[in-house]
mmCIF file of C-alpha atoms (C1' of nucleotides) in Angstrom:
data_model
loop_
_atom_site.group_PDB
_atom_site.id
_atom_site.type_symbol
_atom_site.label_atom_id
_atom_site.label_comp_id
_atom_site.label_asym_id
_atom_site.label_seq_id
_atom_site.Cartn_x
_atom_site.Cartn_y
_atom_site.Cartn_z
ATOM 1 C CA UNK A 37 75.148 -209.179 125.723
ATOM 2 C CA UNK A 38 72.613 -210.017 128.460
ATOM 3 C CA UNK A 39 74.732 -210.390 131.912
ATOM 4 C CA UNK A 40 74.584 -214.045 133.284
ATOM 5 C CA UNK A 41 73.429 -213.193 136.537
ATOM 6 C CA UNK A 42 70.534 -210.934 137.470
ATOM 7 C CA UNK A 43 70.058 -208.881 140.560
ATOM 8 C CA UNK A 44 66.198 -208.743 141.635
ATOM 9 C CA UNK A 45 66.345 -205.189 140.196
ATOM 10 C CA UNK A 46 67.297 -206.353 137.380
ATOM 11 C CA UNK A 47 64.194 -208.976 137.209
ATOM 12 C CA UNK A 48 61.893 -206.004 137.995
ATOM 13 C CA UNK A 49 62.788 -203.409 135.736
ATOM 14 C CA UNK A 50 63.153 -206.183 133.070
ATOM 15 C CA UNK A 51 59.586 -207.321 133.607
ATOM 16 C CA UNK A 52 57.733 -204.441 134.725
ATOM 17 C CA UNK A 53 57.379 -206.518 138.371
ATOM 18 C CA UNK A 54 57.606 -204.617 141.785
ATOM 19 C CA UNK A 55 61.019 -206.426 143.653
ATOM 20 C CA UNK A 56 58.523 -206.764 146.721
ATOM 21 C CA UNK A 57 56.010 -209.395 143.935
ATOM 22 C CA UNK A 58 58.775 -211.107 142.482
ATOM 23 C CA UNK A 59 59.750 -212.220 146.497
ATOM 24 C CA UNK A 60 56.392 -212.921 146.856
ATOM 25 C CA UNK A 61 56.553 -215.394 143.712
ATOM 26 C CA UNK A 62 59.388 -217.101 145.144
ATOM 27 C CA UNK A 63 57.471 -217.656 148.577
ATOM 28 C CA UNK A 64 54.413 -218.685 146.568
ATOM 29 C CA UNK A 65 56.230 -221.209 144.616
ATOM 30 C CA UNK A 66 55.601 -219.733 141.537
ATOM 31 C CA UNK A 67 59.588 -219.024 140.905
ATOM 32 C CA UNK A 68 62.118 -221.463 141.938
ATOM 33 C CA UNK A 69 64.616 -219.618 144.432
ATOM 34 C CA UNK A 70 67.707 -218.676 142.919
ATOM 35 C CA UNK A 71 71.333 -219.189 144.182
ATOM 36 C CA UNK A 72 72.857 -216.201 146.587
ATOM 37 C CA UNK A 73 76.079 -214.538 146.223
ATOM 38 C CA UNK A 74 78.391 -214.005 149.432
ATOM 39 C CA UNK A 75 76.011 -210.746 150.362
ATOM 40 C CA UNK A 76 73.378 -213.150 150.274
ATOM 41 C CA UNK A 77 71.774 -211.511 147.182
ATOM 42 C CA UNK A 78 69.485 -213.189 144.630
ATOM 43 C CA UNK A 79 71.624 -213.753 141.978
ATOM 44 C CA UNK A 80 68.938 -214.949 138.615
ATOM 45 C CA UNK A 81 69.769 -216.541 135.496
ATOM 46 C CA UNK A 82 68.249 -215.828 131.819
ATOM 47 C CA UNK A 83 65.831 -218.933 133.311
ATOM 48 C CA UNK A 84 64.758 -217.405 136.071
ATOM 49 C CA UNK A 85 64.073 -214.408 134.218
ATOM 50 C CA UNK A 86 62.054 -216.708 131.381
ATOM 51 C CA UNK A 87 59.984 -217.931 133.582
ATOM 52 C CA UNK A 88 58.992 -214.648 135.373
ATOM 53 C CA UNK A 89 58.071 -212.846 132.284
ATOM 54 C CA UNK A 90 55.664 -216.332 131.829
ATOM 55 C CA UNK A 91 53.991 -215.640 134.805
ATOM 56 C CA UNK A 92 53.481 -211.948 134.794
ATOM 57 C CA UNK A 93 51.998 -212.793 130.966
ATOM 58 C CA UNK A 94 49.710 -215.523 132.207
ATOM 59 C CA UNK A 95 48.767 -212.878 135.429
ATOM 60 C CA UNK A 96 48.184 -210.105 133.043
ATOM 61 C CA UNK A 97 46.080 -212.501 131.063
ATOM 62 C CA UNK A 98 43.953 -212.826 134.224
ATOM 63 C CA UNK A 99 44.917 -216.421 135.181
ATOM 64 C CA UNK A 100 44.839 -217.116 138.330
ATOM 65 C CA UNK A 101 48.550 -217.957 140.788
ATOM 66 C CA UNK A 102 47.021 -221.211 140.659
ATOM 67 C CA UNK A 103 46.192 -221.622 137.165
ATOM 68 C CA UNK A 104 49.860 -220.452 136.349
ATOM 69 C CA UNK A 105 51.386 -222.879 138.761
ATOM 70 C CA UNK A 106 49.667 -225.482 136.504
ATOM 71 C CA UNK A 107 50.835 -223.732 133.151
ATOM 72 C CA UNK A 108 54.287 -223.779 134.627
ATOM 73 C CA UNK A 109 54.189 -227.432 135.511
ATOM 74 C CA UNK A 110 52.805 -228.069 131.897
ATOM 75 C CA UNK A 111 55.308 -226.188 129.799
ATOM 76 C CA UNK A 112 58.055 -228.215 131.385
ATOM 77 C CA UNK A 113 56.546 -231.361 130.405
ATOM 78 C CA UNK A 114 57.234 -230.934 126.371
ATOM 79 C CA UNK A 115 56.906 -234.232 125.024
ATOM 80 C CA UNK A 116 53.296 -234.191 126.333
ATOM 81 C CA UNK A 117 50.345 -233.831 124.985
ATOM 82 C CA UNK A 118 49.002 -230.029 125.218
ATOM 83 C CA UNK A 119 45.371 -230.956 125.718
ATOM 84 C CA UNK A 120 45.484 -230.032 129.657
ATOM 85 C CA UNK A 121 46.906 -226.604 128.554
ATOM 86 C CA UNK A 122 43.518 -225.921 126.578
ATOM 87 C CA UNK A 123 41.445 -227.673 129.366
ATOM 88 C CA UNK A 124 43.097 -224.674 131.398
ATOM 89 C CA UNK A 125 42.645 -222.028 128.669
ATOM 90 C CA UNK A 126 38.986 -222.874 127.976
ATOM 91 C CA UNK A 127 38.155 -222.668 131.248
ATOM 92 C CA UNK A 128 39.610 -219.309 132.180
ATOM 93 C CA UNK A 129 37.875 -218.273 128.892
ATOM 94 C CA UNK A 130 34.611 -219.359 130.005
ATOM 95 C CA UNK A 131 35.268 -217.510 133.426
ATOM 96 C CA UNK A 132 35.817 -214.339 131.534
ATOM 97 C CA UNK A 133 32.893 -214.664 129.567
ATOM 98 C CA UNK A 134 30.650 -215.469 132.809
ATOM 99 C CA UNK A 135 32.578 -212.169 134.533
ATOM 100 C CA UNK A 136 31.860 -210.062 130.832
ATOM 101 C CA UNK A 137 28.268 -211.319 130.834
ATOM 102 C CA UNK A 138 27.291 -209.869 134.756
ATOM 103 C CA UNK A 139 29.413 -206.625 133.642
ATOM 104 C CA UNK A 140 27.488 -206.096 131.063
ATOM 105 C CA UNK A 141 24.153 -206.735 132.742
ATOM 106 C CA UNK A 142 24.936 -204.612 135.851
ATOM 107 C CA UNK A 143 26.497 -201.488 133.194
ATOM 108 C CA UNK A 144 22.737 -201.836 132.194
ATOM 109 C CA UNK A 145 21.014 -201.132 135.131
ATOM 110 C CA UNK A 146 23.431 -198.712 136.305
ATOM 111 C CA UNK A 147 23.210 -196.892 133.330
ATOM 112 C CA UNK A 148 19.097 -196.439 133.681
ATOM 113 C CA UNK A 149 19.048 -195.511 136.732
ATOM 114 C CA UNK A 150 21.702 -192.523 136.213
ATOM 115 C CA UNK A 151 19.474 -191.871 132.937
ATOM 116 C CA UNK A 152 16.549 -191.999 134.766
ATOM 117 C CA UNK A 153 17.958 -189.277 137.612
ATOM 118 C CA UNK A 154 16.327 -185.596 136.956
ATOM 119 C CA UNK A 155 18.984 -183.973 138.958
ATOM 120 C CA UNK A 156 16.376 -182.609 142.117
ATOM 121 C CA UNK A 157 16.635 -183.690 145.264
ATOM 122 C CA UNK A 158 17.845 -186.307 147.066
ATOM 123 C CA UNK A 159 14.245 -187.565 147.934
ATOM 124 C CA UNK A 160 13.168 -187.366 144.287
ATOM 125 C CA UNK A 161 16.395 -189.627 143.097
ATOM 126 C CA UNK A 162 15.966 -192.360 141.210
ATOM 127 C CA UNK A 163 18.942 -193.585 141.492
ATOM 128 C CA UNK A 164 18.672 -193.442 145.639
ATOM 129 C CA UNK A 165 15.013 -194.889 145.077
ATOM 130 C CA UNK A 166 16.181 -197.508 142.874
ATOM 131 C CA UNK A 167 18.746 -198.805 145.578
ATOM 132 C CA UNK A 168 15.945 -198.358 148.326
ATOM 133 C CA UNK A 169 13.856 -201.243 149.178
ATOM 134 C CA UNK A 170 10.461 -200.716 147.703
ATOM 135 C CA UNK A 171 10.190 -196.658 146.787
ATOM 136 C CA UNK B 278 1.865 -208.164 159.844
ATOM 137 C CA UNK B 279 6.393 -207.363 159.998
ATOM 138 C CA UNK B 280 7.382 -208.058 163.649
ATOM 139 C CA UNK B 281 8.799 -205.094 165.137
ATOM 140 C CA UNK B 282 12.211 -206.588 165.590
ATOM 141 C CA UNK B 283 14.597 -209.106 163.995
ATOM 142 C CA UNK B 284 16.746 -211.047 164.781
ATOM 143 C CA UNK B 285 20.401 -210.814 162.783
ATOM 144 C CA UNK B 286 18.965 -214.716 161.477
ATOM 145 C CA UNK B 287 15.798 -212.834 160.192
ATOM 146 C CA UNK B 288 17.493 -210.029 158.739
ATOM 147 C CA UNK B 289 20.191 -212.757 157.119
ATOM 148 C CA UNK B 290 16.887 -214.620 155.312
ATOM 149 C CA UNK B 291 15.457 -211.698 154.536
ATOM 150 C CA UNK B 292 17.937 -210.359 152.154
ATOM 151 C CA UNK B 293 20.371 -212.912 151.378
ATOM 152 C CA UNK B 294 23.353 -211.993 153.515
ATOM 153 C CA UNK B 295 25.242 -214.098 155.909
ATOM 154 C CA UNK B 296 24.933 -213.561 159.357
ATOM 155 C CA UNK B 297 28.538 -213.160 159.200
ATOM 156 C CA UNK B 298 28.678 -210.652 156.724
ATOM 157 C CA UNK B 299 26.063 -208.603 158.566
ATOM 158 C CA UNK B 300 27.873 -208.263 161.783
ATOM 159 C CA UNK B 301 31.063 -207.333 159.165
ATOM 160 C CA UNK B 302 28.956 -204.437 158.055
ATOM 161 C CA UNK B 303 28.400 -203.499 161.777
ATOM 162 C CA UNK B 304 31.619 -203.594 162.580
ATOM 163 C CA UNK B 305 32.581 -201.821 159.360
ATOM 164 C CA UNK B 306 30.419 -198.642 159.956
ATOM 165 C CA UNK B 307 28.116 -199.413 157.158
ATOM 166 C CA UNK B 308 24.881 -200.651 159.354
ATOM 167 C CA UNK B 309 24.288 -199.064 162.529
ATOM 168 C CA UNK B 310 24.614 -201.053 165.860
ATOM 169 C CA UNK B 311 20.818 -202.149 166.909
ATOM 170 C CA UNK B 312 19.755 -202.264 170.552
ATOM 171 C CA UNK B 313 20.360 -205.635 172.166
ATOM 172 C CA UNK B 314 18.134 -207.684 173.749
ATOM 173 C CA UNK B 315 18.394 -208.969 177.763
ATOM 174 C CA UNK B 316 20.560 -211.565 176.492
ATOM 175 C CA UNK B 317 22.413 -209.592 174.189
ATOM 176 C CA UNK B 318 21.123 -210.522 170.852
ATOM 177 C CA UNK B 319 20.845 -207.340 168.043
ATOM 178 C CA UNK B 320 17.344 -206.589 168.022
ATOM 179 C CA UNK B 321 16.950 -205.191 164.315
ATOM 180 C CA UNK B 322 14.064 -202.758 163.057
ATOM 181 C CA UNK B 323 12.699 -202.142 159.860
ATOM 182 C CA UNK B 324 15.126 -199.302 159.501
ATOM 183 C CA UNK B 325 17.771 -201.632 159.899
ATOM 184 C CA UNK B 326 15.893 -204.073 157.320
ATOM 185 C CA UNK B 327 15.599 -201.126 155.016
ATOM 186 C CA UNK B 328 19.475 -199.928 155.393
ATOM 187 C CA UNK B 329 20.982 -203.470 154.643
ATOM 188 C CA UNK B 330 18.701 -204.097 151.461
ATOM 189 C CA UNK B 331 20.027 -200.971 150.330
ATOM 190 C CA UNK B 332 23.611 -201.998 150.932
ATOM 191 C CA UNK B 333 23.263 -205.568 149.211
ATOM 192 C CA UNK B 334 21.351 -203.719 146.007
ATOM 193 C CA UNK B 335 24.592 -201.418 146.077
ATOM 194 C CA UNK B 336 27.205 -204.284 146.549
ATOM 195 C CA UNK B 337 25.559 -206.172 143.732
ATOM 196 C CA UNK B 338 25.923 -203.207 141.549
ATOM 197 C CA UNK B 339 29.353 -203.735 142.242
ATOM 198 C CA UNK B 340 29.872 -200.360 144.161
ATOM 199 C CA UNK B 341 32.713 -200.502 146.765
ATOM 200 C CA UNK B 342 31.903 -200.465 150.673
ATOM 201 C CA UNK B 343 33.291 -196.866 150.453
ATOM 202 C CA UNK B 344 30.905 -195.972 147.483
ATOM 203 C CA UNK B 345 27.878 -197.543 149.350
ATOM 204 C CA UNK B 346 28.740 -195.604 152.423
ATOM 205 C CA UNK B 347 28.547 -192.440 150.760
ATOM 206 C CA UNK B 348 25.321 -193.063 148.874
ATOM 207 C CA UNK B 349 23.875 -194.072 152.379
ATOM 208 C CA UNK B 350 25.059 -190.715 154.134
ATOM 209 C CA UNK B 351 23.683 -189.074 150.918
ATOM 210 C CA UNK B 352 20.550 -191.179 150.852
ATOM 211 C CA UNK B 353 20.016 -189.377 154.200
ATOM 212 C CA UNK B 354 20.061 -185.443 153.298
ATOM 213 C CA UNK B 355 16.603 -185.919 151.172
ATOM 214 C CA UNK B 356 16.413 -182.061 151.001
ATOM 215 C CA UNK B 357 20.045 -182.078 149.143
ATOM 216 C CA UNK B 358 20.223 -181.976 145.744
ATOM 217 C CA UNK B 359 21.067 -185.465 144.039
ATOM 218 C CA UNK B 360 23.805 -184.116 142.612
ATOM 219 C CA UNK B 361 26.347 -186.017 144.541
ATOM 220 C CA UNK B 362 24.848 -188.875 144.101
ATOM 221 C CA UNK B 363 24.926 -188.951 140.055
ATOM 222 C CA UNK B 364 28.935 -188.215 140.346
ATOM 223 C CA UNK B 365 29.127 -191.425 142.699
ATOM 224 C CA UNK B 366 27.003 -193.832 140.048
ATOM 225 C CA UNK B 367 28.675 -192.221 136.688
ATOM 226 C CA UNK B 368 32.274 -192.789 138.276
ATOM 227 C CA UNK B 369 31.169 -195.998 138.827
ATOM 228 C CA UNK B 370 29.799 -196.589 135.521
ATOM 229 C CA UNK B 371 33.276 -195.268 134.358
ATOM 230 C CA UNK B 372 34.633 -197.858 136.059
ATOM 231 C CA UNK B 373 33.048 -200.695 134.619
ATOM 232 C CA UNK B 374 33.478 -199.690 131.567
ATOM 233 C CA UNK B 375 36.989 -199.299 131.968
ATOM 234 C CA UNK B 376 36.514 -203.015 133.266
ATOM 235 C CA UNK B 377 34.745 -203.980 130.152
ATOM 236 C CA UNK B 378 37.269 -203.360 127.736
ATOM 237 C CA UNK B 379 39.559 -204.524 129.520
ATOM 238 C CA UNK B 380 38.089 -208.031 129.748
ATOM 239 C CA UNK B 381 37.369 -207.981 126.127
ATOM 240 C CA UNK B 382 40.534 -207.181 124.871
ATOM 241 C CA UNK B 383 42.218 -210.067 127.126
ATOM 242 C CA UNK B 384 38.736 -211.884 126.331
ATOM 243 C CA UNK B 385 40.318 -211.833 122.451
ATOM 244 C CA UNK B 386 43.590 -212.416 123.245
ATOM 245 C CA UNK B 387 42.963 -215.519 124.986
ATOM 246 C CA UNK B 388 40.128 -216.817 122.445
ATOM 247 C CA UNK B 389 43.129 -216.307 119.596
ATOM 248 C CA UNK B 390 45.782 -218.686 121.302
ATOM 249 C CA UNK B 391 43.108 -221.317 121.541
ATOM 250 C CA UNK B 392 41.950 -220.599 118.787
ATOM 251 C CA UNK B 393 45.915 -221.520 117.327
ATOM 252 C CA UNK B 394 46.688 -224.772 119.698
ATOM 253 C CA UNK B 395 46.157 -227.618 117.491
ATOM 254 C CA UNK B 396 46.628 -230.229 120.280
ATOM 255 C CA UNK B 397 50.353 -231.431 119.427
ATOM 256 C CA UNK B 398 52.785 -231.665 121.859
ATOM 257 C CA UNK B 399 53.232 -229.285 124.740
ATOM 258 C CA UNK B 400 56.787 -228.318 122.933
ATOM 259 C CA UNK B 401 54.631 -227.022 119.781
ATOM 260 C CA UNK B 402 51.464 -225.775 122.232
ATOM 261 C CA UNK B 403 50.608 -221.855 120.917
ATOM 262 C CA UNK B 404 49.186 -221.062 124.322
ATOM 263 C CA UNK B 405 52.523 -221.888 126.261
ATOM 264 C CA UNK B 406 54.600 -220.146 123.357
ATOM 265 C CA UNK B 407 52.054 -217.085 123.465
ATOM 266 C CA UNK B 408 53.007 -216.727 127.483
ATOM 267 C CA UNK B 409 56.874 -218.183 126.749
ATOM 268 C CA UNK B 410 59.063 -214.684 126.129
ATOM 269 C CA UNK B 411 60.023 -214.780 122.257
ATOM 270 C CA UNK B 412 58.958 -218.006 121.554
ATOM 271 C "C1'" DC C 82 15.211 -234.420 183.338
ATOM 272 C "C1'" DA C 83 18.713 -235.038 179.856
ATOM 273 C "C1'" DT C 84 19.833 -234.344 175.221
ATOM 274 C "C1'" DG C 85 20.104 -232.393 170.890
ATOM 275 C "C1'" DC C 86 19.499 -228.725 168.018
ATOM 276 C "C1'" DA C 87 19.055 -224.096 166.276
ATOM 277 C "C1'" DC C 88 20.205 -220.014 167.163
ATOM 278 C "C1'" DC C 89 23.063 -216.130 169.248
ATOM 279 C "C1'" DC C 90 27.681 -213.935 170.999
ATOM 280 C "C1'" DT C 91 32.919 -212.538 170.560
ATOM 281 C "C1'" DG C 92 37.251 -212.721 168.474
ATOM 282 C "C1'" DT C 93 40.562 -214.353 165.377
ATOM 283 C "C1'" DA C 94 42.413 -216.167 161.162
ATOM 284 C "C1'" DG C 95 42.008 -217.256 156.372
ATOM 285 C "C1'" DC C 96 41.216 -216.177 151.258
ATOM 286 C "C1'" DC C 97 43.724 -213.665 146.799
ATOM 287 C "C1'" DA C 98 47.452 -211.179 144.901
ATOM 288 C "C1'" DC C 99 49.865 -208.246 146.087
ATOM 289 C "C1'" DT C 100 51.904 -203.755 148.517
ATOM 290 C "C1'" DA C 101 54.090 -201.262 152.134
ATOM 291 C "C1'" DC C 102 56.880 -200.663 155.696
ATOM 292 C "C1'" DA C 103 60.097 -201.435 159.696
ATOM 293 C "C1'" DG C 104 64.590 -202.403 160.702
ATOM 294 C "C1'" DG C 105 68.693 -204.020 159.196
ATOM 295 C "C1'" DG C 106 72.870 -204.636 155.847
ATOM 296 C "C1'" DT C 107 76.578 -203.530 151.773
ATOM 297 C "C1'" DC C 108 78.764 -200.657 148.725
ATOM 298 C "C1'" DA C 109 80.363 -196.698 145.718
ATOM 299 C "C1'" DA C 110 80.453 -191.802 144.571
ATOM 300 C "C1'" DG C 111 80.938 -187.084 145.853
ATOM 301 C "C1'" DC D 114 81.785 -189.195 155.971
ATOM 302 C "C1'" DT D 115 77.590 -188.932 154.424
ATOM 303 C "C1'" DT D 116 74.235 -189.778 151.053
ATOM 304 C "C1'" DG D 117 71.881 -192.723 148.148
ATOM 305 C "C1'" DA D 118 70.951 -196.938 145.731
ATOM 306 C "C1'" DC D 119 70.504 -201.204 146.237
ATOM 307 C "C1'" DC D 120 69.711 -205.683 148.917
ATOM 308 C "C1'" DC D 121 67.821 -208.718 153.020
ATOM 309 C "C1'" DT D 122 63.913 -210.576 156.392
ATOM 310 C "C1'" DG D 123 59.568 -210.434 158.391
ATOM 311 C "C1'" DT D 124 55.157 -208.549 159.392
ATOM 312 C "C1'" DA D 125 50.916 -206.167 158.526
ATOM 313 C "C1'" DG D 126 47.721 -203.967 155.551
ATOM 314 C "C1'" DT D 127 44.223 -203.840 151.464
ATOM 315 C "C1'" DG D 128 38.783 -205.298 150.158
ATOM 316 C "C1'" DG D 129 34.984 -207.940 151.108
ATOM 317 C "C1'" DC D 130 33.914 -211.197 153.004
ATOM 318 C "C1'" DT D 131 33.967 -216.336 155.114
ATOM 319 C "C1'" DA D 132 35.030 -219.760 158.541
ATOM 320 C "C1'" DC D 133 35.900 -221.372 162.721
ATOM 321 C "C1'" DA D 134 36.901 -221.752 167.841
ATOM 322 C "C1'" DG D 135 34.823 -221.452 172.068
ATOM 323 C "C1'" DG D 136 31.201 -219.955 174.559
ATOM 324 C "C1'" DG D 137 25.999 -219.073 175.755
ATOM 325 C "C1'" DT D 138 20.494 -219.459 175.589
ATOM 326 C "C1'" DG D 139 16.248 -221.590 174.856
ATOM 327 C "C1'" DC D 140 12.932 -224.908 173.034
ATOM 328 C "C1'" DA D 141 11.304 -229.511 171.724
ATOM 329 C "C1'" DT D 142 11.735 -234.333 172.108
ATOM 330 C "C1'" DG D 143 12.803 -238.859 174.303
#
DNA sequence: CATGCACCCTGTAGCCACTACAGGGTCAAG
DNA sequence: CTTGACCCTGTAGTGGCTACAGGGTGCATG
């Protein structure tokens, strides 16, 4: 039996949110602001708390406030065709894979040069020497 | 034949930084303040030249403006042993590490729901019902 | 000699996605 | 009657820049 209303305390410990991010959501756009009760509390419904638990997905997925803003927008529109959703998906996909790539590269470097280090002093580091303009 | 000074323009070309950014690193502790000219330009020397490539090769590395600042005040003490200076780069290396699986766990998650989305309807998309709670 | 242009200066505000805090309120239990 | 757990608004801070407003200097060209 899941109450009908939610405080924001509620929508926090429910989705692992801090209160504070979940206002910030609702300033952002990202979450529609809910109805207030005579104390002038955010009072939620099961919707509300639907389509937080979207967006903290979607964030934890690395998309961007934008990005879900669109993702919201498109999983309203049912009847339509899901090809922008991919457009989306793809993208952020090829983002990662650009990010993964320069990780990857710069985990190289970094690791020679801390390979390369003899542990003497600072003048004799390589890994000072290395970030040094010419030796 | 160097000239003895620069101008923050000729440091900027120099090594790729934006003017902007240069005076940021002033202001942020990380570069010295030069001498100024009569009509209060920053008159840069090769030391200065020499201290900012270092910082950009660091940045690029992907170590934080607090990381850098320590490997410069370290870069300093040549008689010191480089001990110091290996912690800084392997907690960095940690770091992207930590970074790297990160990205290619969410790298696979991602690359499975568009993998799934067979480009129906939004109401039947897998990547909005992978970020919809239960379905 | 005027004009435009490239440069330089300071200071402030904006970006993202939060997070923290100040300063206030309501309510129930001990 | 005080303590604590919540809630509210609004503002400022984080990192690492970037951009812009509003001002100045100096050189080349018409």
């Amino acid at each position: 039996m899941d109450p009908e209303v939610w405080s924001i305390g509620d929508l926090a410990r429910a989705t692992g949110t801090k209160v504070e991010t979940i206002r910030f959501y609702e300033k952002s756009g990202l979450l529609p602001a809910p109805p207030r009760t005579a104390r002038n509390y955010r009072a939620y419904s099961a919707e509300h708390l639907g389509r937080l638990s979207f967006i903290r997905r979607a964030r934890d997925l690395g998309f961007s406030m934008e990005q879900v803003a669109t993702l919201l927008a498109l999983a309203d529109r049912k009847d339509q065709s899901c090809e922008a959703v991919d457009i989306v998906a793809r993208a952020h996909l090829a983002e990662i894979d650009r990010k993964l790539r320069d990780l990857r590269a710069l985990r190289k470097e970094l690791a020679t040069m801390i390979a390369n280090c003899d542990h003497g002093t600072i003048a004799d580091c390589r890994i000072i020497e290395a970030l040094a303009p010419r030796g």
